[in-house]
Amino acid sequence: MSINEDAYDVVVVGSGGGLVGAYVAASRGLRTLVVEKTDRVGGTVAYSGAGLWFPGSAPLRRAGLGDDVEEVRAYLRSVVDDPSREALQDAYLAAGPRLIDELEQNSWFQTFVHGPVPDYYASAPGSSPTGHTVFPPPLEVAELAERRALVRGSLPTERFRFDEGPMLSGGRSLIGRALSAFLETGNGELRLNTALESLVVEDGRVVGVEVLSDGERVRIRAGRGVLLAAGGFERDRELREKHQAPLTGEWSEGAPANTGDALRAGIAVGADTDLLDEAWFVPGLVHPDGLPVFHTGTRGGIWVNGAGERFVNETRPYDQAAHEIVRLHHTTGVSHIPAHWIFDQRQMDRDGIGFPPATPGAEQWLESGALKKADSLEELARLIDVPFDALKRTVEEFNGYAKSGVDARFHRGETPWDQMFHHIVPFPADPRQNFPAKPSPEWPNPLLLPIDEPPYYVATIVPSDIGTKGGLRIDTHARVLRPDGRPIEGLYATGNTAAAMSGRVYPGAGTPIGSSLAFGYLAVLDMAGSAD
């Protein structure tokens, strides 16, 4: 084995949200190394809109929202409903605004902006209809110069060869900015194609990592600590089957290399774990290539289960909707995996199908079988093998709701989330834009159009995810804990490598990436000896 004699102060494993923590460390004069398993940086963050759920942060104050962190604390307490996570929630709420203040002092990060995305639990005390999510500004590709080649593409780019044009937005912008800020500190180094093999422990303390770098096994020392920020285990079939069967990871939209390496390394040195049966679930619309794409919600049509019955508000916040698919599949004795999205020609004409614009047209959807078409509901029922009588009753009930404008069963269209995010025009390139649906004299609720204009269509909805959310248990300094609650000295974790501070719920847009950045920040403050 080759031994690297050039030790560092901090080693960060993973280059998604961990890049921001790496910048924070390097900006404090700590020699910091980021090791990345693949040939590009960004991980699942690069696929995201880069929303950060940071109540009380400067962008919200600049927007004049008067963000009350105590109200948000009450909201978190209510929706998470887990006293064991309250200290983590408090640490998160304190860290987010401080981190934004620090990042905005660097010219690469510039100024974050508020994006009005409602909190996901509208009826909970403290819930906000404008939300607490902030976004990085877009970044010109030309500003990155040769570094652009290091940034992972968006999911539409990797899946469908979608041309992002001259600007990077969302997660690509955040990653490009963090990479540049990190490298320009003069204290930061990046090693690609370098996979974590194990942690190095001496006298009970983690003092470094062993990695496989371009085929060579290397030991790298870390004087202040190791931060595990390598995503979850969403792409590891063995772990998914063990903890989340029948889900296997094939429907995940996490980065392809997220196979739980950091989780296994932490467990091997005595770390405790939590929430391994959980993920940041999202409904996935199966595309002509046979794989799903994150489907934020359904503006028209209905979802039915194997019994031909509707079972959820299809515009419910995505994590809740997908959780309901999984829960009902396990508890009712009726198949909900897959679910069937049924709509008619009126809906097809209004909204089309698929995202992004570069995805195939309806003909290719039909040719692939991802979309099925029938001249009658009876024929459609046969195509998806559900009882026609039940499907007919379900559609007639829904059409009655369309006429009245009120979904008496599942209340579709009644929350700020429903009203803002589910509009009548194709999904905007910028998720902060809002094109609200407009009522018509005939159909008072534009999110409840009747299903009565043949031909009829059916597409497939499966429980996808944007990463697992269970992992190593951490404390308020992001130190990894043993089963007895004692920290493993020198070892820290954040993002989806750590068990989520929000438990089994998804409070608002930007909680996953916000958590990654906040706890990475707290980890570095502890390593630097500047934690409060």
PDB file of N, CA and C in Angstrom, residues 15-105:
ATOM      1  N   SER A  15     -18.325  15.404  -2.754  1.00  0.00           N
ATOM      2  CA  SER A  15     -18.178  16.760  -3.295  1.00  0.00           C
ATOM      3  C   SER A  15     -19.509  17.384  -3.671  1.00  0.00           C
ATOM      4  N   GLY A  16     -20.601  16.992  -2.984  1.00  0.00           N
ATOM      5  CA  GLY A  16     -21.865  17.688  -3.156  1.00  0.00           C
ATOM      6  C   GLY A  16     -21.924  18.822  -2.156  1.00  0.00           C
ATOM      7  N   GLY A  17     -22.829  18.709  -1.184  1.00  0.00           N
ATOM      8  CA  GLY A  17     -22.893  19.728  -0.145  1.00  0.00           C
ATOM      9  C   GLY A  17     -21.605  19.842   0.647  1.00  0.00           C
ATOM     10  N   GLY A  18     -20.812  18.770   0.677  1.00  0.00           N
ATOM     11  CA  GLY A  18     -19.543  18.803   1.390  1.00  0.00           C
ATOM     12  C   GLY A  18     -18.571  19.834   0.864  1.00  0.00           C
ATOM     13  N   LEU A  19     -18.737  20.256  -0.396  1.00  0.00           N
ATOM     14  CA  LEU A  19     -17.849  21.284  -0.951  1.00  0.00           C
ATOM     15  C   LEU A  19     -17.963  22.599  -0.186  1.00  0.00           C
ATOM     16  N   VAL A  20     -19.171  22.902   0.294  1.00  0.00           N
ATOM     17  CA  VAL A  20     -19.333  24.141   1.049  1.00  0.00           C
ATOM     18  C   VAL A  20     -18.605  24.035   2.380  1.00  0.00           C
ATOM     19  N   GLY A  21     -18.742  22.886   3.060  1.00  0.00           N
ATOM     20  CA  GLY A  21     -17.983  22.682   4.283  1.00  0.00           C
ATOM     21  C   GLY A  21     -16.486  22.749   4.035  1.00  0.00           C
ATOM     22  N   ALA A  22     -16.054  22.193   2.907  1.00  0.00           N
ATOM     23  CA  ALA A  22     -14.631  22.247   2.567  1.00  0.00           C
ATOM     24  C   ALA A  22     -14.174  23.687   2.393  1.00  0.00           C
ATOM     25  N   TYR A  23     -15.003  24.508   1.747  1.00  0.00           N
ATOM     26  CA  TYR A  23     -14.659  25.924   1.592  1.00  0.00           C
ATOM     27  C   TYR A  23     -14.542  26.594   2.960  1.00  0.00           C
ATOM     28  N   VAL A  24     -15.503  26.327   3.843  1.00  0.00           N
ATOM     29  CA  VAL A  24     -15.481  26.946   5.173  1.00  0.00           C
ATOM     30  C   VAL A  24     -14.186  26.580   5.897  1.00  0.00           C
ATOM     31  N   ALA A  25     -13.759  25.328   5.776  1.00  0.00           N
ATOM     32  CA  ALA A  25     -12.518  24.903   6.422  1.00  0.00           C
ATOM     33  C   ALA A  25     -11.309  25.585   5.788  1.00  0.00           C
ATOM     34  N   ALA A  26     -11.240  25.543   4.471  1.00  0.00           N
ATOM     35  CA  ALA A  26     -10.076  26.116   3.780  1.00  0.00           C
ATOM     36  C   ALA A  26      -9.990  27.621   3.987  1.00  0.00           C
ATOM     37  N   SER A  27     -11.147  28.291   4.071  1.00  0.00           N
ATOM     38  CA  SER A  27     -11.140  29.742   4.271  1.00  0.00           C
ATOM     39  C   SER A  27     -10.624  30.115   5.648  1.00  0.00           C
ATOM     40  N   ARG A  28     -10.588  29.163   6.563  1.00  0.00           N
ATOM     41  CA  ARG A  28     -10.044  29.396   7.901  1.00  0.00           C
ATOM     42  C   ARG A  28      -8.584  28.992   7.993  1.00  0.00           C
ATOM     43  N   GLY A  29      -7.977  28.719   6.875  1.00  0.00           N
ATOM     44  CA  GLY A  29      -6.566  28.378   6.856  1.00  0.00           C
ATOM     45  C   GLY A  29      -6.261  26.920   7.081  1.00  0.00           C
ATOM     46  N   LEU A  30      -7.294  26.080   7.121  1.00  0.00           N
ATOM     47  CA  LEU A  30      -7.073  24.643   7.310  1.00  0.00           C
ATOM     48  C   LEU A  30      -6.812  23.985   5.959  1.00  0.00           C
ATOM     49  N   ARG A  31      -5.710  23.236   5.879  1.00  0.00           N
ATOM     50  CA  ARG A  31      -5.412  22.510   4.636  1.00  0.00           C
ATOM     51  C   ARG A  31      -6.462  21.417   4.471  1.00  0.00           C
ATOM     52  N   THR A  32      -7.214  21.522   3.389  1.00  0.00           N
ATOM     53  CA  THR A  32      -8.417  20.700   3.236  1.00  0.00           C
ATOM     54  C   THR A  32      -8.372  19.944   1.916  1.00  0.00           C
ATOM     55  N   LEU A  33      -8.655  18.665   2.008  1.00  0.00           N
ATOM     56  CA  LEU A  33      -8.717  17.804   0.828  1.00  0.00           C
ATOM     57  C   LEU A  33     -10.143  17.299   0.657  1.00  0.00           C
ATOM     58  N   VAL A  34     -10.656  17.399  -0.568  1.00  0.00           N
ATOM     59  CA  VAL A  34     -11.931  16.789  -0.925  1.00  0.00           C
ATOM     60  C   VAL A  34     -11.645  15.589  -1.814  1.00  0.00           C
ATOM     61  N   VAL A  35     -12.139  14.423  -1.412  1.00  0.00           N
ATOM     62  CA  VAL A  35     -12.009  13.230  -2.252  1.00  0.00           C
ATOM     63  C   VAL A  35     -13.371  12.900  -2.833  1.00  0.00           C
ATOM     64  N   GLU A  36     -13.396  12.672  -4.143  1.00  0.00           N
ATOM     65  CA  GLU A  36     -14.629  12.410  -4.871  1.00  0.00           C
ATOM     66  C   GLU A  36     -14.497  11.105  -5.643  1.00  0.00           C
ATOM     67  N   LYS A  37     -15.469  10.247  -5.475  1.00  0.00           N
ATOM     68  CA  LYS A  37     -15.438   8.908  -6.046  1.00  0.00           C
ATOM     69  C   LYS A  37     -15.471   8.906  -7.574  1.00  0.00           C
ATOM     70  N   THR A  38     -16.149   9.892  -8.176  1.00  0.00           N
ATOM     71  CA  THR A  38     -16.347   9.912  -9.623  1.00  0.00           C
ATOM     72  C   THR A  38     -15.406  10.919 -10.290  1.00  0.00           C
ATOM     73  N   ASP A  39     -15.636  11.138 -11.569  1.00  0.00           N
ATOM     74  CA  ASP A  39     -14.767  12.052 -12.311  1.00  0.00           C
ATOM     75  C   ASP A  39     -15.291  13.485 -12.340  1.00  0.00           C
ATOM     76  N   ARG A  40     -16.404  13.758 -11.622  1.00  0.00           N
ATOM     77  CA  ARG A  40     -16.961  15.108 -11.571  1.00  0.00           C
ATOM     78  C   ARG A  40     -17.506  15.393 -10.185  1.00  0.00           C
ATOM     79  N   VAL A  41     -17.590  16.663  -9.847  1.00  0.00           N
ATOM     80  CA  VAL A  41     -18.070  17.050  -8.527  1.00  0.00           C
ATOM     81  C   VAL A  41     -19.552  17.399  -8.587  1.00  0.00           C
ATOM     82  N   GLY A  42     -20.200  17.310  -7.439  1.00  0.00           N
ATOM     83  CA  GLY A  42     -21.577  17.783  -7.340  1.00  0.00           C
ATOM     84  C   GLY A  42     -22.562  16.794  -6.775  1.00  0.00           C
ATOM     85  N   GLY A  43     -22.349  15.492  -7.032  1.00  0.00           N
ATOM     86  CA  GLY A  43     -23.274  14.495  -6.505  1.00  0.00           C
ATOM     87  C   GLY A  43     -24.723  14.819  -6.822  1.00  0.00           C
ATOM     88  N   THR A  44     -25.622  14.441  -5.931  1.00  0.00           N
ATOM     89  CA  THR A  44     -27.046  14.685  -6.132  1.00  0.00           C
ATOM     90  C   THR A  44     -27.376  16.170  -6.071  1.00  0.00           C
ATOM     91  N   VAL A  45     -26.551  16.966  -5.377  1.00  0.00           N
ATOM     92  CA  VAL A  45     -26.794  18.408  -5.332  1.00  0.00           C
ATOM     93  C   VAL A  45     -26.826  18.992  -6.741  1.00  0.00           C
ATOM     94  N   ALA A  46     -25.985  18.477  -7.626  1.00  0.00           N
ATOM     95  CA  ALA A  46     -25.942  18.983  -8.988  1.00  0.00           C
ATOM     96  C   ALA A  46     -27.251  18.729  -9.736  1.00  0.00           C
ATOM     97  N   TYR A  47     -28.017  17.751  -9.308  1.00  0.00           N
ATOM     98  CA  TYR A  47     -29.304  17.457  -9.933  1.00  0.00           C
ATOM     99  C   TYR A  47     -30.418  18.350  -9.414  1.00  0.00           C
ATOM    100  N   SER A  48     -30.159  19.071  -8.343  1.00  0.00           N
ATOM    101  CA  SER A  48     -31.218  19.739  -7.587  1.00  0.00           C
ATOM    102  C   SER A  48     -31.431  21.172  -8.034  1.00  0.00           C
ATOM    103  N   GLY A  49     -32.479  21.779  -7.459  1.00  0.00           N
ATOM    104  CA  GLY A  49     -32.691  23.205  -7.637  1.00  0.00           C
ATOM    105  C   GLY A  49     -31.885  24.036  -6.662  1.00  0.00           C
ATOM    106  N   ALA A  50     -31.148  23.373  -5.744  1.00  0.00           N
ATOM    107  CA  ALA A  50     -30.275  24.031  -4.754  1.00  0.00           C
ATOM    108  C   ALA A  50     -31.053  24.902  -3.784  1.00  0.00           C
ATOM    109  N   GLY A  51     -32.307  24.563  -3.538  1.00  0.00           N
ATOM    110  CA  GLY A  51     -33.026  25.270  -2.491  1.00  0.00           C
ATOM    111  C   GLY A  51     -32.432  24.950  -1.129  1.00  0.00           C
ATOM    112  N   LEU A  52     -32.390  25.955  -0.267  1.00  0.00           N
ATOM    113  CA  LEU A  52     -31.874  25.817   1.100  1.00  0.00           C
ATOM    114  C   LEU A  52     -32.943  26.334   2.041  1.00  0.00           C
ATOM    115  N   TRP A  53     -33.488  25.456   2.869  1.00  0.00           N
ATOM    116  CA  TRP A  53     -34.540  25.859   3.811  1.00  0.00           C
ATOM    117  C   TRP A  53     -33.863  26.468   5.024  1.00  0.00           C
ATOM    118  N   PHE A  54     -33.652  27.798   4.968  1.00  0.00           N
ATOM    119  CA  PHE A  54     -32.883  28.508   5.984  1.00  0.00           C
ATOM    120  C   PHE A  54     -33.712  29.643   6.578  1.00  0.00           C
ATOM    121  N   PRO A  55     -34.651  29.332   7.469  1.00  0.00           N
ATOM    122  CA  PRO A  55     -35.428  30.371   8.140  1.00  0.00           C
ATOM    123  C   PRO A  55     -34.519  31.374   8.851  1.00  0.00           C
ATOM    124  N   GLY A  56     -34.934  32.638   8.818  1.00  0.00           N
ATOM    125  CA  GLY A  56     -34.192  33.677   9.518  1.00  0.00           C
ATOM    126  C   GLY A  56     -32.961  34.172   8.799  1.00  0.00           C
ATOM    127  N   SER A  57     -32.691  33.691   7.596  1.00  0.00           N
ATOM    128  CA  SER A  57     -31.474  34.084   6.890  1.00  0.00           C
ATOM    129  C   SER A  57     -31.661  35.429   6.189  1.00  0.00           C
ATOM    130  N   ALA A  58     -30.529  36.027   5.808  1.00  0.00           N
ATOM    131  CA  ALA A  58     -30.538  37.375   5.239  1.00  0.00           C
ATOM    132  C   ALA A  58     -31.425  37.513   4.001  1.00  0.00           C
ATOM    133  N   PRO A  59     -31.454  36.533   3.081  1.00  0.00           N
ATOM    134  CA  PRO A  59     -32.327  36.707   1.910  1.00  0.00           C
ATOM    135  C   PRO A  59     -33.797  36.879   2.271  1.00  0.00           C
ATOM    136  N   LEU A  60     -34.235  36.225   3.335  1.00  0.00           N
ATOM    137  CA  LEU A  60     -35.623  36.379   3.772  1.00  0.00           C
ATOM    138  C   LEU A  60     -35.857  37.763   4.374  1.00  0.00           C
ATOM    139  N   ARG A  61     -34.879  38.241   5.119  1.00  0.00           N
ATOM    140  CA  ARG A  61     -35.008  39.598   5.670  1.00  0.00           C
ATOM    141  C   ARG A  61     -35.028  40.624   4.549  1.00  0.00           C
ATOM    142  N   ARG A  62     -34.164  40.430   3.549  1.00  0.00           N
ATOM    143  CA  ARG A  62     -34.131  41.375   2.424  1.00  0.00           C
ATOM    144  C   ARG A  62     -35.457  41.369   1.657  1.00  0.00           C
ATOM    145  N   ALA A  63     -36.125  40.221   1.649  1.00  0.00           N
ATOM    146  CA  ALA A  63     -37.420  40.123   0.970  1.00  0.00           C
ATOM    147  C   ALA A  63     -38.552  40.719   1.792  1.00  0.00           C
ATOM    148  N   GLY A  64     -38.224  41.190   3.000  1.00  0.00           N
ATOM    149  CA  GLY A  64     -39.223  41.840   3.835  1.00  0.00           C
ATOM    150  C   GLY A  64     -40.233  40.903   4.454  1.00  0.00           C
ATOM    151  N   LEU A  65     -39.820  39.664   4.671  1.00  0.00           N
ATOM    152  CA  LEU A  65     -40.769  38.677   5.172  1.00  0.00           C
ATOM    153  C   LEU A  65     -40.861  38.644   6.689  1.00  0.00           C
ATOM    154  N   GLY A  66     -39.929  39.314   7.363  1.00  0.00           N
ATOM    155  CA  GLY A  66     -39.975  39.324   8.822  1.00  0.00           C
ATOM    156  C   GLY A  66     -39.975  37.915   9.393  1.00  0.00           C
ATOM    157  N   ASP A  67     -39.094  37.095   8.895  1.00  0.00           N
ATOM    158  CA  ASP A  67     -39.084  35.675   9.234  1.00  0.00           C
ATOM    159  C   ASP A  67     -38.901  35.482  10.741  1.00  0.00           C
ATOM    160  N   ASP A  68     -39.839  34.838  11.380  1.00  0.00           N
ATOM    161  CA  ASP A  68     -39.807  34.606  12.823  1.00  0.00           C
ATOM    162  C   ASP A  68     -39.312  33.191  13.083  1.00  0.00           C
ATOM    163  N   VAL A  69     -38.077  33.067  13.548  1.00  0.00           N
ATOM    164  CA  VAL A  69     -37.489  31.752  13.754  1.00  0.00           C
ATOM    165  C   VAL A  69     -38.220  30.990  14.846  1.00  0.00           C
ATOM    166  N   GLU A  70     -38.778  31.691  15.811  1.00  0.00           N
ATOM    167  CA  GLU A  70     -39.515  30.984  16.868  1.00  0.00           C
ATOM    168  C   GLU A  70     -40.775  30.323  16.313  1.00  0.00           C
ATOM    169  N   GLU A  71     -41.424  30.975  15.361  1.00  0.00           N
ATOM    170  CA  GLU A  71     -42.567  30.348  14.706  1.00  0.00           C
ATOM    171  C   GLU A  71     -42.126  29.104  13.934  1.00  0.00           C
ATOM    172  N   VAL A  72     -40.981  29.223  13.284  1.00  0.00           N
ATOM    173  CA  VAL A  72     -40.470  28.080  12.527  1.00  0.00           C
ATOM    174  C   VAL A  72     -40.077  26.949  13.468  1.00  0.00           C
ATOM    175  N   ARG A  73     -39.510  27.294  14.608  1.00  0.00           N
ATOM    176  CA  ARG A  73     -39.165  26.273  15.589  1.00  0.00           C
ATOM    177  C   ARG A  73     -40.424  25.511  16.028  1.00  0.00           C
ATOM    178  N   ALA A  74     -41.499  26.247  16.253  1.00  0.00           N
ATOM    179  CA  ALA A  74     -42.763  25.605  16.622  1.00  0.00           C
ATOM    180  C   ALA A  74     -43.266  24.721  15.484  1.00  0.00           C
ATOM    181  N   TYR A  75     -43.088  25.184  14.257  1.00  0.00           N
ATOM    182  CA  TYR A  75     -43.492  24.396  13.092  1.00  0.00           C
ATOM    183  C   TYR A  75     -42.702  23.087  13.025  1.00  0.00           C
ATOM    184  N   LEU A  76     -41.387  23.183  13.182  1.00  0.00           N
ATOM    185  CA  LEU A  76     -40.555  21.972  13.149  1.00  0.00           C
ATOM    186  C   LEU A  76     -40.930  21.009  14.263  1.00  0.00           C
ATOM    187  N   ARG A  77     -41.103  21.546  15.457  1.00  0.00           N
ATOM    188  CA  ARG A  77     -41.478  20.687  16.581  1.00  0.00           C
ATOM    189  C   ARG A  77     -42.781  19.939  16.259  1.00  0.00           C
ATOM    190  N   SER A  78     -43.720  20.642  15.642  1.00  0.00           N
ATOM    191  CA  SER A  78     -45.023  20.061  15.361  1.00  0.00           C
ATOM    192  C   SER A  78     -44.945  18.964  14.303  1.00  0.00           C
ATOM    193  N   VAL A  79     -44.273  19.239  13.182  1.00  0.00           N
ATOM    194  CA  VAL A  79     -44.316  18.276  12.072  1.00  0.00           C
ATOM    195  C   VAL A  79     -43.367  17.102  12.291  1.00  0.00           C
ATOM    196  N   VAL A  80     -42.223  17.346  12.935  1.00  0.00           N
ATOM    197  CA  VAL A  80     -41.288  16.248  13.200  1.00  0.00           C
ATOM    198  C   VAL A  80     -41.776  15.410  14.374  1.00  0.00           C
ATOM    199  N   ASP A  81     -42.264  16.070  15.416  1.00  0.00           N
ATOM    200  CA  ASP A  81     -42.864  15.404  16.575  1.00  0.00           C
ATOM    201  C   ASP A  81     -41.949  14.323  17.143  1.00  0.00           C
ATOM    202  N   ASP A  82     -40.704  14.723  17.424  1.00  0.00           N
ATOM    203  CA  ASP A  82     -39.720  13.775  17.946  1.00  0.00           C
ATOM    204  C   ASP A  82     -38.761  14.535  18.858  1.00  0.00           C
ATOM    205  N   PRO A  83     -38.971  14.480  20.175  1.00  0.00           N
ATOM    206  CA  PRO A  83     -38.111  15.228  21.100  1.00  0.00           C
ATOM    207  C   PRO A  83     -36.636  14.898  20.965  1.00  0.00           C
ATOM    208  N   SER A  84     -36.305  13.687  20.528  1.00  0.00           N
ATOM    209  CA  SER A  84     -34.891  13.317  20.422  1.00  0.00           C
ATOM    210  C   SER A  84     -34.171  14.124  19.352  1.00  0.00           C
ATOM    211  N   ARG A  85     -34.898  14.787  18.473  1.00  0.00           N
ATOM    212  CA  ARG A  85     -34.274  15.564  17.391  1.00  0.00           C
ATOM    213  C   ARG A  85     -34.356  17.074  17.616  1.00  0.00           C
ATOM    214  N   GLU A  86     -34.864  17.490  18.757  1.00  0.00           N
ATOM    215  CA  GLU A  86     -35.059  18.918  18.976  1.00  0.00           C
ATOM    216  C   GLU A  86     -33.735  19.666  19.048  1.00  0.00           C
ATOM    217  N   ALA A  87     -32.726  19.085  19.668  1.00  0.00           N
ATOM    218  CA  ALA A  87     -31.422  19.759  19.737  1.00  0.00           C
ATOM    219  C   ALA A  87     -30.823  19.911  18.346  1.00  0.00           C
ATOM    220  N   LEU A  88     -30.980  18.901  17.501  1.00  0.00           N
ATOM    221  CA  LEU A  88     -30.501  19.004  16.127  1.00  0.00           C
ATOM    222  C   LEU A  88     -31.251  20.083  15.363  1.00  0.00           C
ATOM    223  N   GLN A  89     -32.548  20.180  15.592  1.00  0.00           N
ATOM    224  CA  GLN A  89     -33.332  21.230  14.943  1.00  0.00           C
ATOM    225  C   GLN A  89     -32.834  22.610  15.355  1.00  0.00           C
ATOM    226  N   ASP A  90     -32.585  22.782  16.639  1.00  0.00           N
ATOM    227  CA  ASP A  90     -32.103  24.078  17.120  1.00  0.00           C
ATOM    228  C   ASP A  90     -30.743  24.415  16.513  1.00  0.00           C
ATOM    229  N   ALA A  91     -29.861  23.414  16.433  1.00  0.00           N
ATOM    230  CA  ALA A  91     -28.542  23.646  15.833  1.00  0.00           C
ATOM    231  C   ALA A  91     -28.683  24.035  14.367  1.00  0.00           C
ATOM    232  N   TYR A  92     -29.575  23.364  13.661  1.00  0.00           N
ATOM    233  CA  TYR A  92     -29.817  23.660  12.256  1.00  0.00           C
ATOM    234  C   TYR A  92     -30.326  25.087  12.067  1.00  0.00           C
ATOM    235  N   LEU A  93     -31.336  25.460  12.861  1.00  0.00           N
ATOM    236  CA  LEU A  93     -31.915  26.791  12.724  1.00  0.00           C
ATOM    237  C   LEU A  93     -30.904  27.889  13.022  1.00  0.00           C
ATOM    238  N   ALA A  94     -29.980  27.633  13.948  1.00  0.00           N
ATOM    239  CA  ALA A  94     -28.952  28.627  14.271  1.00  0.00           C
ATOM    240  C   ALA A  94     -27.871  28.702  13.199  1.00  0.00           C
ATOM    241  N   ALA A  95     -27.545  27.551  12.607  1.00  0.00           N
ATOM    242  CA  ALA A  95     -26.424  27.504  11.670  1.00  0.00           C
ATOM    243  C   ALA A  95     -26.750  28.105  10.317  1.00  0.00           C
ATOM    244  N   GLY A  96     -27.966  27.886   9.812  1.00  0.00           N
ATOM    245  CA  GLY A  96     -28.298  28.321   8.456  1.00  0.00           C
ATOM    246  C   GLY A  96     -28.050  29.793   8.202  1.00  0.00           C
ATOM    247  N   PRO A  97     -28.623  30.705   9.007  1.00  0.00           N
ATOM    248  CA  PRO A  97     -28.387  32.130   8.772  1.00  0.00           C
ATOM    249  C   PRO A  97     -26.922  32.523   8.898  1.00  0.00           C
ATOM    250  N   ARG A  98     -26.198  31.944   9.856  1.00  0.00           N
ATOM    251  CA  ARG A  98     -24.778  32.271  10.018  1.00  0.00           C
ATOM    252  C   ARG A  98     -23.988  31.850   8.782  1.00  0.00           C
ATOM    253  N   LEU A  99     -24.313  30.676   8.257  1.00  0.00           N
ATOM    254  CA  LEU A  99     -23.598  30.198   7.075  1.00  0.00           C
ATOM    255  C   LEU A  99     -23.861  31.098   5.877  1.00  0.00           C
ATOM    256  N   ILE A 100     -25.115  31.469   5.649  1.00  0.00           N
ATOM    257  CA  ILE A 100     -25.419  32.356   4.526  1.00  0.00           C
ATOM    258  C   ILE A 100     -24.671  33.674   4.663  1.00  0.00           C
ATOM    259  N   ASP A 101     -24.654  34.247   5.872  1.00  0.00           N
ATOM    260  CA  ASP A 101     -23.913  35.495   6.088  1.00  0.00           C
ATOM    261  C   ASP A 101     -22.447  35.329   5.700  1.00  0.00           C
ATOM    262  N   GLU A 102     -21.876  34.192   6.074  1.00  0.00           N
ATOM    263  CA  GLU A 102     -20.458  33.974   5.764  1.00  0.00           C
ATOM    264  C   GLU A 102     -20.240  33.762   4.273  1.00  0.00           C
ATOM    265  N   LEU A 103     -21.078  32.991   3.644  1.00  0.00           N
ATOM    266  CA  LEU A 103     -20.897  32.725   2.215  1.00  0.00           C
ATOM    267  C   LEU A 103     -21.047  33.992   1.393  1.00  0.00           C
ATOM    268  N   GLU A 104     -21.973  34.847   1.780  1.00  0.00           N
ATOM    269  CA  GLU A 104     -22.215  36.057   0.987  1.00  0.00           C
ATOM    270  C   GLU A 104     -21.067  37.052   1.066  1.00  0.00           C
ATOM    271  N   GLN A 105     -20.118  36.823   1.941  1.00  0.00           N
ATOM    272  CA  GLN A 105     -18.928  37.671   1.970  1.00  0.00           C
ATOM    273  C   GLN A 105     -17.923  37.297   0.893  1.00  0.00           C
TER     274      GLN A 105
END
